[in-house]
PDB file of C-alpha atoms in Angstrom:
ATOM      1  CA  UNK A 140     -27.633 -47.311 -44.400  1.00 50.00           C
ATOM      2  CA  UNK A 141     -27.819 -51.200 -43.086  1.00 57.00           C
ATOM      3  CA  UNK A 142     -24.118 -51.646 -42.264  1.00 71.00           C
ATOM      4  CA  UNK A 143     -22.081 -49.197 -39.828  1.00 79.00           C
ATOM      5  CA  UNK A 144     -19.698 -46.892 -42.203  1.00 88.00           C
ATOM      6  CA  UNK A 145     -16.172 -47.574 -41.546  1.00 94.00           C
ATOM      7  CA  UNK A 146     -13.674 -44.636 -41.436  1.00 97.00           C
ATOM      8  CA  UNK A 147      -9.781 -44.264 -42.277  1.00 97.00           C
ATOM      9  CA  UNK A 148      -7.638 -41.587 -40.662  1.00 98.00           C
ATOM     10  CA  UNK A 149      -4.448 -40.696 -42.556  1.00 97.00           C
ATOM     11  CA  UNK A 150      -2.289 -37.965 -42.942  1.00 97.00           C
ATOM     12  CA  UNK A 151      -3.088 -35.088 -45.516  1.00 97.00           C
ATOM     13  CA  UNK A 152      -1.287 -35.186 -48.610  1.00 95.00           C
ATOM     14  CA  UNK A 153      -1.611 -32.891 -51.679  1.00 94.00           C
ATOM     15  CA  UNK A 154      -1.200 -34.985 -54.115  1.00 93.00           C
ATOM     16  CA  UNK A 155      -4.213 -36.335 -53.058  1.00 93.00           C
ATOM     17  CA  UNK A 156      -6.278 -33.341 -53.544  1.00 94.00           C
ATOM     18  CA  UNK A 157      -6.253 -32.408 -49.271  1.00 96.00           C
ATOM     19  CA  UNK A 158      -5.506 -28.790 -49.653  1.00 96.00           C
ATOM     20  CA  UNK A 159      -8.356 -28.069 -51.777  1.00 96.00           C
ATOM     21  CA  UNK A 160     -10.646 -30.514 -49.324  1.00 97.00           C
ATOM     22  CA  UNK A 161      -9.236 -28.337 -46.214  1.00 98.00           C
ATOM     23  CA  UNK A 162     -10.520 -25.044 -48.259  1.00 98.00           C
ATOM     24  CA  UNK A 163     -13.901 -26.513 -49.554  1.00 97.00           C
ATOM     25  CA  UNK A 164     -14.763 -28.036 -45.952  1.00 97.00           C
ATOM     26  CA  UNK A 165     -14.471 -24.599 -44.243  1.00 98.00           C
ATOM     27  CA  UNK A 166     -16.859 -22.722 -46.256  1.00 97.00           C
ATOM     28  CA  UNK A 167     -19.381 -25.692 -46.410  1.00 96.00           C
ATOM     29  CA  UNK A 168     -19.567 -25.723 -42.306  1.00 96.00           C
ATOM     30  CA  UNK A 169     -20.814 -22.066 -42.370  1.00 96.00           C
ATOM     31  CA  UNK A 170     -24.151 -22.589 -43.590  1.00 95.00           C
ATOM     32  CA  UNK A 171     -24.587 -25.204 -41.366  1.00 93.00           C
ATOM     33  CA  UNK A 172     -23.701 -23.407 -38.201  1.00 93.00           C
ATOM     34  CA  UNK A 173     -25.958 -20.354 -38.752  1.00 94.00           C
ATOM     35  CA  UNK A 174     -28.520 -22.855 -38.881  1.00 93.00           C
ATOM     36  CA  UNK A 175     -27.976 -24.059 -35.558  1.00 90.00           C
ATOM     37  CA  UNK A 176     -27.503 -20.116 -34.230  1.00 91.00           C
ATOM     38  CA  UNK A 177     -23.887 -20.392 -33.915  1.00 90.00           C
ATOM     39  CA  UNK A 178     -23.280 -17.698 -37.183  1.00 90.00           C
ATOM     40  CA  UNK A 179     -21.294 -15.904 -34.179  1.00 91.00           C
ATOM     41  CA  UNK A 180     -18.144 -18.021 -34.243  1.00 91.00           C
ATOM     42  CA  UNK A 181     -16.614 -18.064 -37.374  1.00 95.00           C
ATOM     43  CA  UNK A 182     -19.190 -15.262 -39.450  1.00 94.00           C
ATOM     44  CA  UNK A 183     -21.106 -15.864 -42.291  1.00 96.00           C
ATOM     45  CA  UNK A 184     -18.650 -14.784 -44.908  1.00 97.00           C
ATOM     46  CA  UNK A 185     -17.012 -17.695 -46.976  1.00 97.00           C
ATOM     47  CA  UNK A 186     -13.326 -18.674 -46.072  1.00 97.00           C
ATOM     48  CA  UNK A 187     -12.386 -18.386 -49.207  1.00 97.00           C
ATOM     49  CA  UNK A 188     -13.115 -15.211 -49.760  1.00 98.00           C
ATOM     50  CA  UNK A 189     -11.807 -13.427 -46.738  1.00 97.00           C
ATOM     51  CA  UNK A 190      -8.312 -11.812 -47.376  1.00 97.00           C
ATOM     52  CA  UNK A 191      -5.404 -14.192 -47.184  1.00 98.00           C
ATOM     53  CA  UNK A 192      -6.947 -16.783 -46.060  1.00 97.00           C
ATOM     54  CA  UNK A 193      -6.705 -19.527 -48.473  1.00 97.00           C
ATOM     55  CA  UNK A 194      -2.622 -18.717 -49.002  1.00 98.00           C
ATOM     56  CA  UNK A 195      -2.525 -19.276 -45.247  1.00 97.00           C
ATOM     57  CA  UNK A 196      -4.273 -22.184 -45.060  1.00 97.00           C
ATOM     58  CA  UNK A 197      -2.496 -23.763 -48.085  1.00 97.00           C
ATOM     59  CA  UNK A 198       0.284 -22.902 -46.459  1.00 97.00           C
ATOM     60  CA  UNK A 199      -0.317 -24.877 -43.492  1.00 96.00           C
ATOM     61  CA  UNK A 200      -0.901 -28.140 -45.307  1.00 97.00           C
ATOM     62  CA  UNK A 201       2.452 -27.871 -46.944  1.00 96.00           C
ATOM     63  CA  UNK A 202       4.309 -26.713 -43.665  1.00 96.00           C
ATOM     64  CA  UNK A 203       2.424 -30.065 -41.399  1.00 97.00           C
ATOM     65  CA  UNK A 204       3.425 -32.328 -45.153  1.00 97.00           C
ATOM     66  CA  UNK A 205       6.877 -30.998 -44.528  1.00 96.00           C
ATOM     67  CA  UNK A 206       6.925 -31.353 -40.945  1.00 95.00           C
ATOM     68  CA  UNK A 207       5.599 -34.874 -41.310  1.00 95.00           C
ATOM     69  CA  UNK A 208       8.420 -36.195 -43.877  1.00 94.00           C
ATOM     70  CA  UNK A 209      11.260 -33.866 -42.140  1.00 95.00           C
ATOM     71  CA  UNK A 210      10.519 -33.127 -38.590  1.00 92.00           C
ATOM     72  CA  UNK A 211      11.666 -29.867 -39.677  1.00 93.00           C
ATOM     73  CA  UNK A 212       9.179 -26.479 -39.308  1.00 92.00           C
ATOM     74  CA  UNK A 213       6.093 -25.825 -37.218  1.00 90.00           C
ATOM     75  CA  UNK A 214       4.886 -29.300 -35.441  1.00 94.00           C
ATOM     76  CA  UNK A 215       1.724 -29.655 -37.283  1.00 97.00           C
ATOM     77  CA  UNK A 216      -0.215 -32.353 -38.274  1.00 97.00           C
ATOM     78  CA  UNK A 217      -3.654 -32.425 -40.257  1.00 98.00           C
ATOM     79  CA  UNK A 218      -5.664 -35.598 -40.633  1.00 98.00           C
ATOM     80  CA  UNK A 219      -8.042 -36.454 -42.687  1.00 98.00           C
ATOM     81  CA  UNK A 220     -10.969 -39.082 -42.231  1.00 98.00           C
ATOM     82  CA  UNK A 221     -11.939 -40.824 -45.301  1.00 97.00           C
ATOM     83  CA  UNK A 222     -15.344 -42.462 -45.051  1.00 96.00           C
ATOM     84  CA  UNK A 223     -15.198 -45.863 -46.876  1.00 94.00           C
ATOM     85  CA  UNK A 224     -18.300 -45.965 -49.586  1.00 92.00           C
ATOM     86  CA  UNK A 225     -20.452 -48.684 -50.707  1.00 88.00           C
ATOM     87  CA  UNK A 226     -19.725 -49.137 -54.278  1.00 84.00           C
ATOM     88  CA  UNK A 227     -23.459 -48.702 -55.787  1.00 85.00           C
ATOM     89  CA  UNK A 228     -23.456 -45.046 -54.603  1.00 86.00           C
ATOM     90  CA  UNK A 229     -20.305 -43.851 -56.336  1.00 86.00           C
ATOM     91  CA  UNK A 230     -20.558 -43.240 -59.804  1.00 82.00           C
ATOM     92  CA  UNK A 231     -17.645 -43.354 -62.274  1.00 73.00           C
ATOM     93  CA  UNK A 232     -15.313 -40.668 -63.164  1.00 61.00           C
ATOM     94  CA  UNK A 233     -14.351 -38.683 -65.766  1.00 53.00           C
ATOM     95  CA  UNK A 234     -12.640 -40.539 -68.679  1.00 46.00           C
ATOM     96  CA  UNK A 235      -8.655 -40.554 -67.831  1.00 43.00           C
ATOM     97  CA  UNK A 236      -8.980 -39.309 -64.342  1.00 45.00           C
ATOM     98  CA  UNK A 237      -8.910 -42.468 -61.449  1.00 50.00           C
ATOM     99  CA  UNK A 238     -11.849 -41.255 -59.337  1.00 65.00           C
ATOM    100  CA  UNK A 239     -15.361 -41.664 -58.753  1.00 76.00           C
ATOM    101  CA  UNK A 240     -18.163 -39.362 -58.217  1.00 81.00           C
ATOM    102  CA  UNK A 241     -20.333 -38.615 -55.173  1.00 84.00           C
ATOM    103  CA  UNK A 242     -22.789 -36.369 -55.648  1.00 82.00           C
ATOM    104  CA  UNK A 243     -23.231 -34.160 -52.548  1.00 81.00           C
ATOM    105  CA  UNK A 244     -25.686 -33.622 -50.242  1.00 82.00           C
ATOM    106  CA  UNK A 245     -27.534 -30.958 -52.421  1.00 81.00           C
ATOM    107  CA  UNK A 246     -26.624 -32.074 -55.506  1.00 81.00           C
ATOM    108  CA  UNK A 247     -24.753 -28.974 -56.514  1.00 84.00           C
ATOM    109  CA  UNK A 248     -21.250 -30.491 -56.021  1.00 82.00           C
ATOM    110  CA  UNK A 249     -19.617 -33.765 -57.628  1.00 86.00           C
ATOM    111  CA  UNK A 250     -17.132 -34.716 -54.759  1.00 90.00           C
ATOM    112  CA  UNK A 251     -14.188 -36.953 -55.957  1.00 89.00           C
ATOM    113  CA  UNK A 252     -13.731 -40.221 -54.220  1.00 92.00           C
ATOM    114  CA  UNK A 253     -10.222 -42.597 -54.675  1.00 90.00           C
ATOM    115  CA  UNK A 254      -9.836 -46.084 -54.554  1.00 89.00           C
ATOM    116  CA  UNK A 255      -7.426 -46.917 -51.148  1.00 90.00           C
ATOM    117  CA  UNK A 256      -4.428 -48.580 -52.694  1.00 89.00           C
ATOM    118  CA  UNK A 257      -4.601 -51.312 -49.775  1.00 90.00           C
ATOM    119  CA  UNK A 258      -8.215 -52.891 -50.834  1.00 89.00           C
ATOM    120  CA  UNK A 259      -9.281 -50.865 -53.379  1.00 87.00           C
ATOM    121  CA  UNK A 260     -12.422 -50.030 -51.469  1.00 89.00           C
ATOM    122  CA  UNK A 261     -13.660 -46.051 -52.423  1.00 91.00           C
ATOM    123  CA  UNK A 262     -12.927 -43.759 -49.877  1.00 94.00           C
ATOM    124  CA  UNK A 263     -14.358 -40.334 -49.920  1.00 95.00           C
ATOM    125  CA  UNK A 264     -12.710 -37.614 -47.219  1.00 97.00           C
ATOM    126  CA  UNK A 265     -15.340 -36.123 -44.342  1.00 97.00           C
ATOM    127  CA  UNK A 266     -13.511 -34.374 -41.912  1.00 97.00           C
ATOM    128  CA  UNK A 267     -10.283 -33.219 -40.712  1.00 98.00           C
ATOM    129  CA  UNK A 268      -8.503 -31.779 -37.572  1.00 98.00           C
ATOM    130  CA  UNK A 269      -5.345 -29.754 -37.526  1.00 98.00           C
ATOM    131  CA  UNK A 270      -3.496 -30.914 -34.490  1.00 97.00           C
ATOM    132  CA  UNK A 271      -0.267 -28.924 -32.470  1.00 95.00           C
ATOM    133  CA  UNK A 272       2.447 -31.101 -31.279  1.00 94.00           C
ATOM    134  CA  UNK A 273       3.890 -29.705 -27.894  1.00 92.00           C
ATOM    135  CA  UNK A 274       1.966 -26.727 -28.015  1.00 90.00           C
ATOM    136  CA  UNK A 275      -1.143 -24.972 -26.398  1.00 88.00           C
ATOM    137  CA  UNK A 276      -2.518 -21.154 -27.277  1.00 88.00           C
ATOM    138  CA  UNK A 277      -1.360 -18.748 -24.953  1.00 86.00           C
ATOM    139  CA  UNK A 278      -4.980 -18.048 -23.535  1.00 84.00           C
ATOM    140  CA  UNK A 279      -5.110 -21.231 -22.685  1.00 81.00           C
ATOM    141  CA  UNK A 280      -1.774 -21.492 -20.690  1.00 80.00           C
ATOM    142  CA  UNK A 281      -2.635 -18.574 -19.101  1.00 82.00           C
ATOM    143  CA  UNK A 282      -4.978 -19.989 -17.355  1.00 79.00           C
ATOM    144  CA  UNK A 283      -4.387 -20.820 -14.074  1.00 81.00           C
ATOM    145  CA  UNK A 284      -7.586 -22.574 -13.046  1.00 81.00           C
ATOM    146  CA  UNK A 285      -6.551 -25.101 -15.223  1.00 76.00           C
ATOM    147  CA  UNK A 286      -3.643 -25.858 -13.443  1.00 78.00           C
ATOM    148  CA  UNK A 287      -1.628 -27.633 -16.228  1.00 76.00           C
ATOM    149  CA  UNK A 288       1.554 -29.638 -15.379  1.00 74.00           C
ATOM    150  CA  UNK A 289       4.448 -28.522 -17.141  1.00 72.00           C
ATOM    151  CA  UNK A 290       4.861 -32.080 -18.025  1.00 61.00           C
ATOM    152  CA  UNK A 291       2.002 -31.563 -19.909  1.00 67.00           C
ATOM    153  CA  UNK A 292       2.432 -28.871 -21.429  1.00 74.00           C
ATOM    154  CA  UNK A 293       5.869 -30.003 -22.516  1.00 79.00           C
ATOM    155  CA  UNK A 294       4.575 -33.952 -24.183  1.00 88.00           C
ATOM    156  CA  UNK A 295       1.181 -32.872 -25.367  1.00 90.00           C
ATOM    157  CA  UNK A 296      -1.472 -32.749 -28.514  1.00 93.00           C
ATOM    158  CA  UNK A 297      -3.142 -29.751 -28.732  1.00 93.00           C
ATOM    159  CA  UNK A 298      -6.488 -30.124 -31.475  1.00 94.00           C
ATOM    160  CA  UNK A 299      -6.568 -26.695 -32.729  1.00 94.00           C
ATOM    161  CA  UNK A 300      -9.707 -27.177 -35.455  1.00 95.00           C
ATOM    162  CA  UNK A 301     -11.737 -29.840 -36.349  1.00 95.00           C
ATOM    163  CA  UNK A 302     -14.119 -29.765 -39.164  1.00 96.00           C
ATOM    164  CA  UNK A 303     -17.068 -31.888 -41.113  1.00 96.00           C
ATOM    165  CA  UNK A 304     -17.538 -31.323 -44.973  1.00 97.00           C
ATOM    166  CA  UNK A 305     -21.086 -30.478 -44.604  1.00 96.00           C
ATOM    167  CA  UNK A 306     -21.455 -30.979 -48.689  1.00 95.00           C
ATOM    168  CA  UNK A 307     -21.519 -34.532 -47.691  1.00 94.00           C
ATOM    169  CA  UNK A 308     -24.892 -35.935 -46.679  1.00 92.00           C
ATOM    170  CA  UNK A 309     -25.409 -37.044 -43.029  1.00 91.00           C
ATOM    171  CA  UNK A 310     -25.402 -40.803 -44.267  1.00 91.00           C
ATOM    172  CA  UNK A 311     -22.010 -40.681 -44.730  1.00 93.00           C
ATOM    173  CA  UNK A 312     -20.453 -38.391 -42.270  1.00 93.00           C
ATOM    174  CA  UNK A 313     -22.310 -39.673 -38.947  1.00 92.00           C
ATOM    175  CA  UNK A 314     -19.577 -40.911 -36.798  1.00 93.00           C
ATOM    176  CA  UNK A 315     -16.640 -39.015 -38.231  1.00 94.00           C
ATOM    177  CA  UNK A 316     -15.804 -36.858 -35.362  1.00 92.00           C
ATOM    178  CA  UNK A 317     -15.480 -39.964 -33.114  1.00 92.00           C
ATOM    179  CA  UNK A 318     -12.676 -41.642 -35.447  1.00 95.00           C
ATOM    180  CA  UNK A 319     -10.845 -38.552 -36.518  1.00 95.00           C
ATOM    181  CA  UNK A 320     -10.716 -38.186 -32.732  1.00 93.00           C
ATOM    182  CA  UNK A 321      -9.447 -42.072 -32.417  1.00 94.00           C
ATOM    183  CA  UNK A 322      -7.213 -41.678 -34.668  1.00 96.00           C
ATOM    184  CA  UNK A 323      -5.401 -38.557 -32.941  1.00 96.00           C
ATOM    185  CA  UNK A 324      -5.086 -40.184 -29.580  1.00 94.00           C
ATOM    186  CA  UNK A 325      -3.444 -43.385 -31.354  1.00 95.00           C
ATOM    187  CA  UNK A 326      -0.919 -40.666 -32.871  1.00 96.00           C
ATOM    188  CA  UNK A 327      -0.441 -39.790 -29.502  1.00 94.00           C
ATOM    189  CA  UNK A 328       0.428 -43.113 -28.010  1.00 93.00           C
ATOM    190  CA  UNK A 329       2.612 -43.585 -30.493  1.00 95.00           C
ATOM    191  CA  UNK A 330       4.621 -40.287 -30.243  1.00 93.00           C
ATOM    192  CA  UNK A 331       4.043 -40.700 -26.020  1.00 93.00           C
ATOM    193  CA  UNK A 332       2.256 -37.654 -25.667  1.00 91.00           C
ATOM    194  CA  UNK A 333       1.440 -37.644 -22.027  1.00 88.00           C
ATOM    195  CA  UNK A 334      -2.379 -35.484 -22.504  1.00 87.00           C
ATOM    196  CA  UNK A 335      -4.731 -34.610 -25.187  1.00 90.00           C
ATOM    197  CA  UNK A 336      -6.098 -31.049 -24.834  1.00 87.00           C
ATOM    198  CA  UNK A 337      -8.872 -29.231 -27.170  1.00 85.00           C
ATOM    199  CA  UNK A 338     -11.236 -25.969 -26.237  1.00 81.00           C
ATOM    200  CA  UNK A 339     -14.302 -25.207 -28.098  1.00 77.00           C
ATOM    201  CA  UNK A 340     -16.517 -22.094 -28.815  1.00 77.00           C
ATOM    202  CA  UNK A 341     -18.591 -21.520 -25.523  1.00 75.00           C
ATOM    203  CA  UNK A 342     -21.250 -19.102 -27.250  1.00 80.00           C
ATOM    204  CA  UNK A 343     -25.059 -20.342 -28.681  1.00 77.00           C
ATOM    205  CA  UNK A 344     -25.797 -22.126 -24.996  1.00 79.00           C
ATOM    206  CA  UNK A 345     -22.226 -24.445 -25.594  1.00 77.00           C
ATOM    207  CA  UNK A 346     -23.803 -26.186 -28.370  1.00 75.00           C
ATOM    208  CA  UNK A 347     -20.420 -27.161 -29.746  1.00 74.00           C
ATOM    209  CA  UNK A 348     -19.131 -27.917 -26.151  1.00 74.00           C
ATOM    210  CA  UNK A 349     -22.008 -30.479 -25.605  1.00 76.00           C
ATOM    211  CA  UNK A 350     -20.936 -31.736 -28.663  1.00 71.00           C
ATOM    212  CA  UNK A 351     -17.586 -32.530 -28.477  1.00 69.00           C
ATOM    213  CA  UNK A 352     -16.939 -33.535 -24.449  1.00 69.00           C
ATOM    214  CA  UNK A 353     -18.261 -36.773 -24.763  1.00 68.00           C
ATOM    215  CA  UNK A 354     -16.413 -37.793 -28.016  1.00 65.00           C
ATOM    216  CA  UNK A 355     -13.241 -36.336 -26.394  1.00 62.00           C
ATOM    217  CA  UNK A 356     -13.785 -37.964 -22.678  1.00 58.00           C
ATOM    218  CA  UNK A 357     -14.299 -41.434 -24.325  1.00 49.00           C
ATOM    219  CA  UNK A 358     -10.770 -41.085 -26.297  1.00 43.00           C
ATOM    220  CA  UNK A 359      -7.819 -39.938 -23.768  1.00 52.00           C
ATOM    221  CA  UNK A 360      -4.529 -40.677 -23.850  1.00 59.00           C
ATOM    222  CA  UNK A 361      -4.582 -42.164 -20.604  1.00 51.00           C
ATOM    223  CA  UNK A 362      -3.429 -38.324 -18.957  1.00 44.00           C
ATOM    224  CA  UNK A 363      -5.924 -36.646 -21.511  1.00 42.00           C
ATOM    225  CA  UNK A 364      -7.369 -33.319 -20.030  1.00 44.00           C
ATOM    226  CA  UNK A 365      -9.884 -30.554 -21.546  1.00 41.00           C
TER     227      UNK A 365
END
């Protein structure tokens, strides 16, 4: 592509079709990561069809919707990154429905893309983190290597998953990670979250590790720590 894509970080919303993104994204990054040898962290067998899982997940998106219009309920908060398309690639939708297509990366899959009410542009979601307010895992508090200030621990965003909808070719994903992370550390400054932590999967030589450090080093929140 001859322009740099631009990206939009939002909130999810089901009424815009997020919870079935969320689902759809997980299973499509499992191919890709027993193609780089890291089958080992999340298995081989789709998301969807491992017991429970998709009621969970669901779940979640409603509890961080409610959370986000109530403050009420676990402090969760998924955002999406919608990847803003040139027009000429997206080709129109069904008759009565307001979206386009977007064929993906294989061609087995007709993604949907919206137009964003501000501009009108079409806008196609690529990735998404779910993100803890005030919270880190217990096996990561327990460590005390890391020596983490209670202050901390107490003001904090904690990125608990972040994930790429490999259906969507590379042309249109490549830089994703970078604003979804952008976006969360804005969040932060505007909540005055004093640190920004994530923790990745150490196995296949810290592929994933290499991978996300410098994207997470070159957006802090000022007292941001990994």
């Amino acid at each position: 592509m001859s322009t740099p894509l631009r990206f939009h970080v939002r909130e999810a919303e089901s009424s815009l079709g997020d919870d079935k993104f969320v689902l759809a994204a997980f299973d499509s990054v499992l191919p890709y990561l027993a193609s780089i040898g890291s089958h080992e962290m999340w298995g081989l067998t789709p998301f969807t069809e491992r017991d429970g899982w998709a009621t969970e997940t669901l779940q979640q998106v409603k509890d961080a919707e409610t959370y986000r219009s109530t403050g009420q309920g676990e402090a969760l908060r998924i955002f999406i990154v919608e990847a803003e398309l040139p027009a000429e690639v997206v080709e129109e939708g069904r008759p009565g429905l307001s979206v386009g297509i977007l064929k993906s990366a294989d061609k087995r899959y007709e993604l949907q893309t919206r137009a964003r009410p501000e501009d009108g542009k079409p806008v196609l979601p690529v990735c998404f983190a779910f993100v803890r307010k005030d919270w880190i895992p217990p096996y990561i508090a327990s460590q005390e290597h890391l020596r983490l200030e209670d202050a901390d621990r107490e003001a904090c965003l904690y990125i608990e998953v972040m994930v790429a909808d490999h259906r969507v070719g590379s042309a249109f994903r490549k830089g994703c990670g970078a604003a979804l992370i952008q976006g969360i550390k804005e969040y932060g400054q505007r909540t005055q979250r004093r640190a920004l932590f994530v923790d990745g999967w150490a196995g296949n030589d810290k592929k994933l590790i290499r991978l996300v450090c410098p994207l997470f080093h070159a957006n802090t929140l000022g007292g941001a720590k990994d």
